[in-house]
């Protein structure tokens, strides 16, 4: 939805979602935004215990530098997986913080296990706001407010945002209408690094 209807981009799904493909794509075109919409797991202790799921592989927390976010610089790394901004004394800001330390200008991550439906709604509203808001942090705030106010929601097989309606896939279309106003759905996400 994001790469096809809101912002032009390249999507890697299923067996195409590998570190090698991400690195190859970044070498051929310097994408300013990289979005990893996958499963993530932060586990306290050794950084190698935590990972982001890829096709047939895992990117451990201590290998975030393998993405070479500094060459060229990723302006915004979106980690919409669960607990990607959660950390401990060994990795204070989790994947998002290490991504900024590894060269990304800004990283967006979550502090707890998130809802797939709520995250779809929030990320769609966030990318819409990125086209209008002068500051990334402001775009995130406006997207969160749109969920809080019920302006972004799932209803009648559509993801409804303040400015658009998008048909959703069959599995989401069969789901009941969803109210994302509860903070569980939108407040897990935080921005680390530059707000611009």
Coordinates of C-alpha atoms in Angstrom, one line a residue:
X1 CA 0.0 0.0 0.0
X2 CA 2.7 2.5 1.0
X3 CA 5.1 1.8 -1.9
X4 CA 2.4 1.6 -4.5
X5 CA -0.2 4.2 -3.5
X6 CA 1.3 6.7 -1.1
X7 CA 5.0 7.0 -2.0
X8 CA 6.8 5.4 -5.0
X9 CA 9.2 2.7 -3.9
X10 CA 10.3 -0.8 -4.2
X11 CA 8.9 -3.6 -2.0
X12 CA 10.6 -6.9 -1.2
X13 CA 8.1 -9.6 -0.1
X14 CA 8.5 -13.2 1.0
X15 CA 11.6 -14.8 -0.5
X16 CA 12.8 -11.5 -2.0
X17 CA 13.0 -10.0 1.5
X18 CA 16.7 -10.7 2.2
X19 CA 19.7 -8.6 3.4
X20 CA 21.4 -9.2 0.1
X21 CA 18.4 -7.8 -1.8
X22 CA 18.2 -4.8 0.5
X23 CA 21.9 -4.0 0.1
X24 CA 21.7 -4.5 -3.7
X25 CA 18.7 -2.1 -4.0
X26 CA 20.4 0.5 -1.9
X27 CA 23.6 0.3 -4.0
X28 CA 21.6 0.9 -7.2
X29 CA 19.2 3.6 -5.9
X30 CA 19.8 5.7 -2.7
X31 CA 16.3 5.3 -1.1
X32 CA 15.9 8.1 1.5
X33 CA 13.4 5.9 3.4
X34 CA 13.8 2.2 4.3
X35 CA 10.8 0.5 5.9
X36 CA 11.1 -2.9 7.5
X37 CA 7.6 -4.2 8.1
X38 CA 8.3 -7.6 9.5
X39 CA 8.5 -9.5 12.8
X40 CA 11.0 -8.3 15.4
X41 CA 11.9 -9.6 18.8
X42 CA 13.9 -7.7 21.4
X43 CA 15.3 -10.0 24.1
X44 CA 17.3 -8.5 27.0
X45 CA 20.9 -9.5 27.4
X46 CA 23.3 -10.2 24.6
X47 CA 22.5 -8.2 21.4
X48 CA 22.7 -11.4 19.4
X49 CA 19.5 -12.6 21.2
X50 CA 17.4 -9.9 19.5
X51 CA 16.5 -10.0 15.8
X52 CA 14.5 -8.8 12.9
X53 CA 12.9 -11.5 10.8
X54 CA 13.8 -11.8 7.1
X55 CA 13.0 -14.5 4.6
X56 CA 14.8 -17.6 5.9
X57 CA 17.1 -15.5 8.0
X58 CA 17.3 -13.2 10.9
X59 CA 19.1 -9.9 11.3
X60 CA 20.5 -9.9 14.8
X61 CA 20.7 -6.6 16.7
X62 CA 24.5 -6.7 16.7
X63 CA 24.5 -6.9 12.9
X64 CA 22.4 -3.8 12.2
X65 CA 25.6 -2.3 10.6
X66 CA 25.3 -4.9 7.9
X67 CA 22.6 -2.8 6.3
X68 CA 25.2 0.0 5.7
X69 CA 22.7 2.7 6.5
X70 CA 25.4 5.3 6.2
X71 CA 26.3 4.6 2.5
X72 CA 24.3 6.4 1.3
X73 CA 22.7 7.8 4.4
X74 CA 19.2 6.6 5.1
X75 CA 17.2 9.7 6.1
X76 CA 14.5 7.6 7.8
X77 CA 14.5 4.0 8.8
X78 CA 11.0 2.8 9.8
X79 CA 11.0 -0.4 11.9
X80 CA 7.3 -1.2 12.3
X81 CA 8.0 -4.5 13.9
X82 CA 7.3 -5.2 17.5
X83 CA 9.7 -3.8 20.2
X84 CA 12.2 -2.3 17.9
X85 CA 12.8 0.8 20.1
X86 CA 12.9 -1.2 23.3
X87 CA 16.3 -1.6 24.9
X88 CA 18.3 -2.5 28.0
X89 CA 21.7 -1.6 29.4
X90 CA 23.4 -3.5 26.6
X91 CA 21.4 -1.8 23.8
X92 CA 19.7 1.2 25.3
X93 CA 17.5 2.1 22.4
X94 CA 17.2 -1.3 20.7
X95 CA 17.2 -1.6 16.9
X96 CA 16.1 2.0 16.3
X97 CA 18.9 3.5 18.5
X98 CA 21.6 1.2 17.0
X99 CA 20.3 2.1 13.5
X100 CA 20.9 5.7 14.2
X101 CA 24.3 4.9 15.6
X102 CA 25.0 2.9 12.5
X103 CA 24.3 5.8 10.2
X104 CA 20.6 6.4 9.7
X105 CA 19.6 10.0 10.3
X106 CA 16.3 9.1 12.0
X107 CA 14.7 5.8 13.1
X108 CA 11.1 5.1 14.0
X109 CA 10.5 2.1 16.2
X110 CA 8.0 0.6 18.7
X111 CA 8.2 0.0 22.4
X112 CA 6.0 -3.1 22.8
X113 CA 4.2 -5.8 20.8
X114 CA 2.0 -4.0 18.3
X115 CA -1.2 -4.8 16.5
X116 CA -0.8 -5.6 12.7
X117 CA -4.1 -3.7 11.9
X118 CA -3.2 -0.8 14.1
X119 CA 0.3 -0.6 12.7
X120 CA -1.1 -0.7 9.1
X121 CA -3.4 2.2 10.0
X122 CA -0.7 4.3 11.8
X123 CA 2.0 3.7 9.1
X124 CA -0.5 4.7 6.3
X125 CA -1.4 7.9 8.1
X126 CA 2.2 8.6 8.9
X127 CA 3.3 8.3 5.3
X128 CA 0.4 10.5 4.2
X129 CA 1.5 13.1 6.8
X130 CA 5.1 12.9 5.6
X131 CA 4.0 14.5 2.4
X132 CA 2.6 17.5 4.2
X133 CA 4.4 18.0 7.5
X134 CA 7.7 19.8 7.4
X135 CA 9.1 17.7 10.3
X136 CA 9.1 13.9 10.6
X137 CA 8.2 14.1 14.3
X138 CA 5.3 16.3 13.5
X139 CA 4.1 13.7 10.8
X140 CA 4.2 11.0 13.5
X141 CA 2.3 13.1 16.0
X142 CA -0.4 14.0 13.4
X143 CA -0.7 10.3 12.4
X144 CA -1.1 9.3 16.1
X145 CA -3.7 12.0 16.6
X146 CA -5.7 10.8 13.6
X147 CA -6.0 7.3 15.2
X148 CA -6.8 8.8 18.6
X149 CA -9.6 10.9 17.0
X150 CA -11.0 8.0 15.0
X151 CA -10.1 9.7 11.7
X152 CA -8.0 6.7 10.7
X153 CA -9.8 3.4 11.0
X154 CA -10.8 0.2 9.3
X155 CA -14.4 -0.1 8.1
X156 CA -16.3 -1.9 5.4
X157 CA -13.2 -3.4 3.8
X158 CA -11.5 0.0 3.6
X159 CA -8.6 1.6 5.5
X160 CA -10.0 5.1 6.0
X161 CA -7.6 8.0 6.6
X162 CA -8.3 11.8 6.9
X163 CA -7.6 12.2 3.2
X164 CA -8.1 8.8 1.5
X165 CA -9.8 5.4 1.5
X166 CA -7.8 2.3 0.6
X167 CA -9.2 -1.1 -0.1
X168 CA -7.5 -3.7 2.2
X169 CA -6.6 -7.3 1.5
X170 CA -9.2 -10.1 2.0
X171 CA -8.0 -11.0 5.5
X172 CA -8.3 -7.5 6.8
X173 CA -11.6 -6.9 4.9
X174 CA -13.2 -9.8 6.7
X175 CA -12.1 -8.4 10.1
X176 CA -14.6 -6.3 12.0
X177 CA -14.4 -2.5 11.9
X178 CA -11.6 -1.5 14.1
X179 CA -11.4 1.5 16.4
X180 CA -7.7 2.5 16.9
X181 CA -8.3 5.3 19.4
X182 CA -6.9 3.4 22.3
X183 CA -3.2 4.3 23.0
X184 CA -2.2 0.7 22.6
X185 CA -2.5 1.1 18.8
X186 CA -0.6 4.3 18.3
X187 CA 1.5 5.3 21.3
X188 CA 4.1 2.5 21.0
X189 CA 5.9 4.3 18.2
X190 CA 8.7 6.7 18.9
X191 CA 11.3 8.5 16.9
X192 CA 15.0 8.5 17.6
X193 CA 17.6 10.7 16.0
X194 CA 16.8 13.8 14.0
X195 CA 13.1 15.0 14.0
X196 CA 13.7 16.6 10.6

